PDB file of C-alpha atoms in Angstrom:
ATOM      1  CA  UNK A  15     109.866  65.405 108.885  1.00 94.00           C
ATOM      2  CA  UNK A  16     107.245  67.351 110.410  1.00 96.00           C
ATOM      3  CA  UNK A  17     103.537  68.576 108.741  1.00 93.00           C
ATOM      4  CA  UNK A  18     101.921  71.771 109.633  1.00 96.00           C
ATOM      5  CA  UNK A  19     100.084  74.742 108.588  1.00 95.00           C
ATOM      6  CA  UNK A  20     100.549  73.782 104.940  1.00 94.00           C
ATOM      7  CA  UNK A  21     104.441  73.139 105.625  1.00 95.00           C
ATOM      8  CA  UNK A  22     106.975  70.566 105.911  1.00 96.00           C
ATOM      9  CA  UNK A  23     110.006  70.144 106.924  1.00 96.00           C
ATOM     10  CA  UNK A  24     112.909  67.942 105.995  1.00 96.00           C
ATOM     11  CA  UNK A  25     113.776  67.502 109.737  1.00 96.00           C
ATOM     12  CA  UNK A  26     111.596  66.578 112.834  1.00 97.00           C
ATOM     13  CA  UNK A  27     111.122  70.341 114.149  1.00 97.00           C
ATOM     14  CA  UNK A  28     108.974  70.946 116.463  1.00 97.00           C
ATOM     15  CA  UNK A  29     105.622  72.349 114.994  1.00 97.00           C
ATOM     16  CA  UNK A  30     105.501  75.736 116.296  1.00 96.00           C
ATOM     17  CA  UNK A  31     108.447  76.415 113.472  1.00 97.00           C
ATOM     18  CA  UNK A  32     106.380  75.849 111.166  1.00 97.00           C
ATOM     19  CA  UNK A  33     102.471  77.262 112.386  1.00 97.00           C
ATOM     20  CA  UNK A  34     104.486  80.597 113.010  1.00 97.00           C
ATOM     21  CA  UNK A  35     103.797  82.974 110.121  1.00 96.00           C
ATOM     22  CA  UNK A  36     103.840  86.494 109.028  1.00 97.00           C
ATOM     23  CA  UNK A  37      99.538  87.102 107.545  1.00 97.00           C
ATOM     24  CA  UNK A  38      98.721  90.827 106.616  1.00 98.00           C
ATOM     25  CA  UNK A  39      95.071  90.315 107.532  1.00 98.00           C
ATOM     26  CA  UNK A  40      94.230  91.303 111.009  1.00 98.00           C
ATOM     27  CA  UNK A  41      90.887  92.077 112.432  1.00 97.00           C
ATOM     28  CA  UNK A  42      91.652  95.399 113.823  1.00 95.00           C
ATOM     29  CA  UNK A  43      91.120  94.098 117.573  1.00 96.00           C
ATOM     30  CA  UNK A  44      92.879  95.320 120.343  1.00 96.00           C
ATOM     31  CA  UNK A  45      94.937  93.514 122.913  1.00 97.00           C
ATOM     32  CA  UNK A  46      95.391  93.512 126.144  1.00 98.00           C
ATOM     33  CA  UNK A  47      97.844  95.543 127.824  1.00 97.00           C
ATOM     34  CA  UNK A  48      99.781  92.750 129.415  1.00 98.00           C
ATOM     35  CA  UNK A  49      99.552  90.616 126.513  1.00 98.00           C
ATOM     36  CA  UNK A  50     102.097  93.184 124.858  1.00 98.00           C
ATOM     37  CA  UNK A  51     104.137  93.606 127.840  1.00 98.00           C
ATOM     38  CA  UNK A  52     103.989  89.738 128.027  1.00 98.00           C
ATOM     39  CA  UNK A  53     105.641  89.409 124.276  1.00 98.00           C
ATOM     40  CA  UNK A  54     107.777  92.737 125.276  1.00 98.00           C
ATOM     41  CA  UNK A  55     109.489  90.665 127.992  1.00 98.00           C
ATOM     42  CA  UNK A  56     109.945  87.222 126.357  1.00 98.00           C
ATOM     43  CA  UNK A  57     111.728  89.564 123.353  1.00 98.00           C
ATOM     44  CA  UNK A  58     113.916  91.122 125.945  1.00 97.00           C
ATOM     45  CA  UNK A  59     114.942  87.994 127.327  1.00 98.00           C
ATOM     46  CA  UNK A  60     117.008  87.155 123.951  1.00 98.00           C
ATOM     47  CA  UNK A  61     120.769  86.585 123.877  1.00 98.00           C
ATOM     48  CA  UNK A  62     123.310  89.260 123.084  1.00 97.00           C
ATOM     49  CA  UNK A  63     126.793  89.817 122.529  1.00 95.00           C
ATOM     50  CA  UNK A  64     128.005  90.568 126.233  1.00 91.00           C
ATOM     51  CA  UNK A  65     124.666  90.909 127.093  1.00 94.00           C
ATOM     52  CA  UNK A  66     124.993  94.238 125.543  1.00 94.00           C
ATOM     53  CA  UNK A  67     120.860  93.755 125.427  1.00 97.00           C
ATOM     54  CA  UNK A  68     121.298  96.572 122.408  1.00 97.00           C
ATOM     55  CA  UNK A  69     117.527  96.158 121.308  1.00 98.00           C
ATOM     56  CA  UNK A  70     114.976  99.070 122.162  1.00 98.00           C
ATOM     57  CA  UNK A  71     111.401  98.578 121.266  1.00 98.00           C
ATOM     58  CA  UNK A  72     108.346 101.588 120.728  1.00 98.00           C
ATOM     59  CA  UNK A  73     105.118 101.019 120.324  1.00 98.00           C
ATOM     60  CA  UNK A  74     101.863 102.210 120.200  1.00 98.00           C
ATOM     61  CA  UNK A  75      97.948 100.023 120.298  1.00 98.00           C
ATOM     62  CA  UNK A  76      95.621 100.734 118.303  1.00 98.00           C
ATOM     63  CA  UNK A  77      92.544 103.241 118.738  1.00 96.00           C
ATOM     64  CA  UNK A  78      94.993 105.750 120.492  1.00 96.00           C
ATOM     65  CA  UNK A  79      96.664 108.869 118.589  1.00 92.00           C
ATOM     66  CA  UNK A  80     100.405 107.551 118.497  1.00 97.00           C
ATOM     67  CA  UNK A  81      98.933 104.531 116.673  1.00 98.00           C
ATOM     68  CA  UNK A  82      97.962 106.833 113.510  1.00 97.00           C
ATOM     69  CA  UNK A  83     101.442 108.480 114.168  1.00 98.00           C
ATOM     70  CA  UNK A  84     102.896 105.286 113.938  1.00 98.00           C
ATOM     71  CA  UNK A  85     100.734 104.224 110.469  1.00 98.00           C
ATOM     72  CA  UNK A  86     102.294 107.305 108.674  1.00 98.00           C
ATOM     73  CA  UNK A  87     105.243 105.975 109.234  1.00 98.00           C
ATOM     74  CA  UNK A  88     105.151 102.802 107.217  1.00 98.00           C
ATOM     75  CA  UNK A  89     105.272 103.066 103.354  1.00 98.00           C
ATOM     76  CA  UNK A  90     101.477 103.246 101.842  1.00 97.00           C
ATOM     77  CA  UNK A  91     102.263  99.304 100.937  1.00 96.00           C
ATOM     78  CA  UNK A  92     102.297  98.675 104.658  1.00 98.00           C
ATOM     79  CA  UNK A  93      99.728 101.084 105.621  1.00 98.00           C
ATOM     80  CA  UNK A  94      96.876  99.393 104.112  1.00 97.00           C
ATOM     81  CA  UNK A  95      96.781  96.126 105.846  1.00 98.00           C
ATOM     82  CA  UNK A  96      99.157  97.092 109.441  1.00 98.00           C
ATOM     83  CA  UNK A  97      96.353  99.222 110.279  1.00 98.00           C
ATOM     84  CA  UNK A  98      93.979  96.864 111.208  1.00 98.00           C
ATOM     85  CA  UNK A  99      96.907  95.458 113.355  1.00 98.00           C
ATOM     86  CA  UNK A 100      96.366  95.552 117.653  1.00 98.00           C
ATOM     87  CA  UNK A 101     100.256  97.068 117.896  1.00 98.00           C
ATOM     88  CA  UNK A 102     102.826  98.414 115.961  1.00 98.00           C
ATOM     89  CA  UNK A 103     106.163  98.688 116.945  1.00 98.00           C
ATOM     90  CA  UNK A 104     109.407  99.496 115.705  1.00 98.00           C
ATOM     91  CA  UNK A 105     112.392  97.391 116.509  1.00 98.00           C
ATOM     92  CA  UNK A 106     115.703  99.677 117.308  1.00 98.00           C
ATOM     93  CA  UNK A 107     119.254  98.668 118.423  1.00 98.00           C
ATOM     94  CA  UNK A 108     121.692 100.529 119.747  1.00 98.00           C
ATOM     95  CA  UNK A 109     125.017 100.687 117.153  1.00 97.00           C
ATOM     96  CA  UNK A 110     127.395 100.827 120.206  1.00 96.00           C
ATOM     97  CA  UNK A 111     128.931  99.524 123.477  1.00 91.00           C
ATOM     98  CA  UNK A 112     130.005 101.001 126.729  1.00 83.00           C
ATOM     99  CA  UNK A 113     132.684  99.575 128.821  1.00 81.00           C
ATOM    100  CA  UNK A 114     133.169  98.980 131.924  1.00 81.00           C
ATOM    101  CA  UNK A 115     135.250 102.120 131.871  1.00 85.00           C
ATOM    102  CA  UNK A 116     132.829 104.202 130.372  1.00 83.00           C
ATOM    103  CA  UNK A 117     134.611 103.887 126.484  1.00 87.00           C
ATOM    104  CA  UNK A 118     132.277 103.541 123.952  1.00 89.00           C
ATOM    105  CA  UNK A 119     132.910 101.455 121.056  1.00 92.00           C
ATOM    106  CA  UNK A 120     131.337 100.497 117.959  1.00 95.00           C
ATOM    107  CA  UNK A 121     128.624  97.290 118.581  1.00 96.00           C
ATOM    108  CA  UNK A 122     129.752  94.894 115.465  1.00 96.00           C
ATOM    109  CA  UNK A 123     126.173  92.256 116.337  1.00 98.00           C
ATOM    110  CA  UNK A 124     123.843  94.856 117.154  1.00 98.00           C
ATOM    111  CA  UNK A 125     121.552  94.375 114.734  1.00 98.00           C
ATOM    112  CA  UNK A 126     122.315  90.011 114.735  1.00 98.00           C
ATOM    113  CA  UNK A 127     121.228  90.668 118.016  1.00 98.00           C
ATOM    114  CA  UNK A 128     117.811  92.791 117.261  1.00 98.00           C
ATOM    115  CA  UNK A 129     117.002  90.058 115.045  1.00 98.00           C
ATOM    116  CA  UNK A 130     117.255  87.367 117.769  1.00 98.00           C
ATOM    117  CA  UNK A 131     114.838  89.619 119.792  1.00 98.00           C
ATOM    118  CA  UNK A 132     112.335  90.139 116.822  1.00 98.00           C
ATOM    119  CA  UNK A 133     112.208  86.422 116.466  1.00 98.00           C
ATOM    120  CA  UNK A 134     111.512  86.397 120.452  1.00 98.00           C
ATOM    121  CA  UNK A 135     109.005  88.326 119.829  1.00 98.00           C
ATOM    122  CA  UNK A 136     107.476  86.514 117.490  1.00 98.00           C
ATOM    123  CA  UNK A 137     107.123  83.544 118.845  1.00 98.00           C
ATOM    124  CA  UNK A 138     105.667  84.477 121.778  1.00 98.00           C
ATOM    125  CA  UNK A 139     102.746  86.310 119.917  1.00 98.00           C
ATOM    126  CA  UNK A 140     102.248  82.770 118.725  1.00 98.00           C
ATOM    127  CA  UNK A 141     102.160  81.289 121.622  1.00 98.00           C
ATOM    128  CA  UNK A 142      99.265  83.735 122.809  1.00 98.00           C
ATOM    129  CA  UNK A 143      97.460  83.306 119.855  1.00 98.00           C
ATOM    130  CA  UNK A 144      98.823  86.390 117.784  1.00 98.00           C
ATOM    131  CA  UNK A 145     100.281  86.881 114.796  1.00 98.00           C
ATOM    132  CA  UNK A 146     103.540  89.272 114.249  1.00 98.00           C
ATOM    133  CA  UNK A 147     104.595  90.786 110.942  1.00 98.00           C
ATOM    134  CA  UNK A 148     107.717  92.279 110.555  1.00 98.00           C
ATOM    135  CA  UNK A 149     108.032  94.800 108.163  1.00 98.00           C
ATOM    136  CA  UNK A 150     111.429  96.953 106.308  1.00 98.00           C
ATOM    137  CA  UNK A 151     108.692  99.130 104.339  1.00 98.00           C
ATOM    138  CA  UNK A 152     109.222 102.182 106.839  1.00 98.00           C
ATOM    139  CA  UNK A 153     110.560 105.716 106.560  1.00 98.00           C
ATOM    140  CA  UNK A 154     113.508 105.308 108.518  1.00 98.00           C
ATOM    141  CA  UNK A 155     114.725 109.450 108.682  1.00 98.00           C
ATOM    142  CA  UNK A 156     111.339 110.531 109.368  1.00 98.00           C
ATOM    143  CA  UNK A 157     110.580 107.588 112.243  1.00 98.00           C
ATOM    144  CA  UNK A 158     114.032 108.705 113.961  1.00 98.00           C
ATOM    145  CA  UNK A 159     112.762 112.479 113.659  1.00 98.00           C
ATOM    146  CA  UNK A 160     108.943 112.317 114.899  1.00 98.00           C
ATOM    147  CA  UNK A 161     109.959 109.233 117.625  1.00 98.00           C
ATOM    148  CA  UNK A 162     112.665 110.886 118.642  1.00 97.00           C
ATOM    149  CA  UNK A 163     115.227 108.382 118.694  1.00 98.00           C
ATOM    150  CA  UNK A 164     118.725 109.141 120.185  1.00 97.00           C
ATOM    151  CA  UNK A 165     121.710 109.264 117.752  1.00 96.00           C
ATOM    152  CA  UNK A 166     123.541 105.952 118.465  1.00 96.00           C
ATOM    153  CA  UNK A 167     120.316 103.721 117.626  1.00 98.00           C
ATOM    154  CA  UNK A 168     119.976 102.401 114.144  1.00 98.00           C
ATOM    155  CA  UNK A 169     115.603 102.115 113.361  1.00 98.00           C
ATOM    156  CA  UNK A 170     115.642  97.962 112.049  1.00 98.00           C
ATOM    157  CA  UNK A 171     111.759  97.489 111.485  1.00 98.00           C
ATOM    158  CA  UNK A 172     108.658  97.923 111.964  1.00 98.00           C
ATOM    159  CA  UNK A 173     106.168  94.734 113.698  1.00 98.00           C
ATOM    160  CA  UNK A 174     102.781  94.846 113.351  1.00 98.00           C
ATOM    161  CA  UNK A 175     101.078  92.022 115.885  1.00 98.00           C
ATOM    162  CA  UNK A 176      97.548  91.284 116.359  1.00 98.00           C
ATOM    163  CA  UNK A 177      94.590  88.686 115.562  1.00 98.00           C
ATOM    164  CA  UNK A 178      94.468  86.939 112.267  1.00 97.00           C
ATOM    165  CA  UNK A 179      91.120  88.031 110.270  1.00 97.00           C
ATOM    166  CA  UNK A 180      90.039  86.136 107.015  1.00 96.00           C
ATOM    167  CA  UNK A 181      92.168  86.753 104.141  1.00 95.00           C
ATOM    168  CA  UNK A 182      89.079  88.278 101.828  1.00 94.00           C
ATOM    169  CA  UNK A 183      89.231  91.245 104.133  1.00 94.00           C
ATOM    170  CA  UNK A 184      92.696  92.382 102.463  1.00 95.00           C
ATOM    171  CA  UNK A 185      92.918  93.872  98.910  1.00 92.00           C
ATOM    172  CA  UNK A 186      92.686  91.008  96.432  1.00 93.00           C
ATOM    173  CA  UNK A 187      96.350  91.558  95.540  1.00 93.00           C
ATOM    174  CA  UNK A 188      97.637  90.754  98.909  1.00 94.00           C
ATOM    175  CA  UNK A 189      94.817  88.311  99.293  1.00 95.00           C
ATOM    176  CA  UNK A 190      96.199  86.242  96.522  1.00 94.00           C
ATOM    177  CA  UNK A 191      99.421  85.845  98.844  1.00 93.00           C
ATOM    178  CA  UNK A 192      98.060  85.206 102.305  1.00 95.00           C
ATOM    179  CA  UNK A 193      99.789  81.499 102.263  1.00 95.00           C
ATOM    180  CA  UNK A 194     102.187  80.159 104.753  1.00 96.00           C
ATOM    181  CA  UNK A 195     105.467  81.240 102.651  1.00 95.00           C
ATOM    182  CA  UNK A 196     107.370  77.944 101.871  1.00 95.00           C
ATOM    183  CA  UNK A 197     111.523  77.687 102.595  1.00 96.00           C
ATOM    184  CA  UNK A 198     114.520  77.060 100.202  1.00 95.00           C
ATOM    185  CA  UNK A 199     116.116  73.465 100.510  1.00 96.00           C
ATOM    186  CA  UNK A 200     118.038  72.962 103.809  1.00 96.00           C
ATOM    187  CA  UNK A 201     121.029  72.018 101.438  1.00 95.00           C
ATOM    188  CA  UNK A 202     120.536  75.407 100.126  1.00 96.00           C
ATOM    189  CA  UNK A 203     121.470  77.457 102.930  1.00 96.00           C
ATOM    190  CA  UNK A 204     123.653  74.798 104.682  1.00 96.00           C
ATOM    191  CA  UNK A 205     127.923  73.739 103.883  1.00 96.00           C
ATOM    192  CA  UNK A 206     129.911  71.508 105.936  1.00 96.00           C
ATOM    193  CA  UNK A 207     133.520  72.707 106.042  1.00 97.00           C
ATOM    194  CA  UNK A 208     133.142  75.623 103.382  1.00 96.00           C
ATOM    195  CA  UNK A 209     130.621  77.539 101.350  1.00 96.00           C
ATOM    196  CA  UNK A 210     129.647  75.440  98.507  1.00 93.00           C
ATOM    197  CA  UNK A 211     126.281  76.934  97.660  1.00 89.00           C
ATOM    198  CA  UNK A 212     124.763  79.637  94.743  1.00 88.00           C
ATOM    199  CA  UNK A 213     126.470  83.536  94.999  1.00 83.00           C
ATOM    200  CA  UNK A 214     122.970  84.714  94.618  1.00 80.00           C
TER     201      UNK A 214
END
């Protein structure tokens, strides 16, 4: 079992499973250039399905115009707290494959594969001392429009990353749920030899 950041597990993971969170409050700093290139690359670096590499990543830092550009395009839930965030970016992947012959096919793990790049991501904003919140609150239609994103990528989600502020600087709403989110039972999510758990 391991203890940390108001978590436990069942298992001996290492800690850095468990201090890695998704907060709302940020302190509307900004970061350093290389910082984001720095989480960029470690996110890039994820595996992939024929190293297909079918994850595309925009973003914009806050205190320049694409960042307000990119505010309006999360849902007004989103909008109040990512704000204050040093980045946003949205996470695309590319819904296809080209061969080695130039046919294009349909990708059947792009998005399997996005994830495994968000959760690169992630981690490595931890490991510089940020925080990174994904988000599915976003206006999908109208990010593809005003970003324009090629036909062929599928828009996943929205990350806001940036430094951790006190939770009294959020609405007391969302203030009320700035806690380390807690995790089903292992024996919940996890059959040997066939499915044996809950349909819901």
């Amino acid at each position: 079992m391991t203890y940390s950041n108001s978590r436990q597990s069942e298992y001996p993971v290492d800690p850095i499973f468990l201090d890695r969170w998704s907060p709302r409050a940020f302190d509307g700093k900004g970061m350093p250039r290389e910082h984001l290139l720095t989480i960029l690359d470690a996110a890039h670096w994820a595996p992939s399905s024929s190293n297909q590499q079918p994850w595309r990543f925009v973003f914009a830092h806050n205190g320049t115009e694409n960042f307000e550009t990119f505010v309006s395009l999360l849902m007004e839930g989103n909008q109040r707290w990512a704000k204050n965030a040093a980045v946003l970016l949205f996470v695309l992947s590319r819904d296809h494959t080209i061969s080695r012959d130039g046919e294009k096919k349909p990708a059947t793990t792009h998005s399997f594969d996005a994830g495994a790049a968000w959760l690169s991501l992630a981690m490595q904003s931890h490991m510089l001392g940020y925080h990174a919140h994904a988000m599915a609150g976003i206006f999908k239609d109208k990010i593809v429009e005003t970003l324009s994103i090629p036909e062929g990528f599928v828009v996943e989600a929205a990350v806001a990353i940036g430094t951790m502020a006190d939770k009294e600087t959020l609405p007391p709403e969302l203030a009320e749920r700035e806690i380390p989110s807690a995790r089903m039972p292992l024996s919940e999510v996890a059959f040997e030899g066939r499915f044996t758990g809950s349909a819901e």
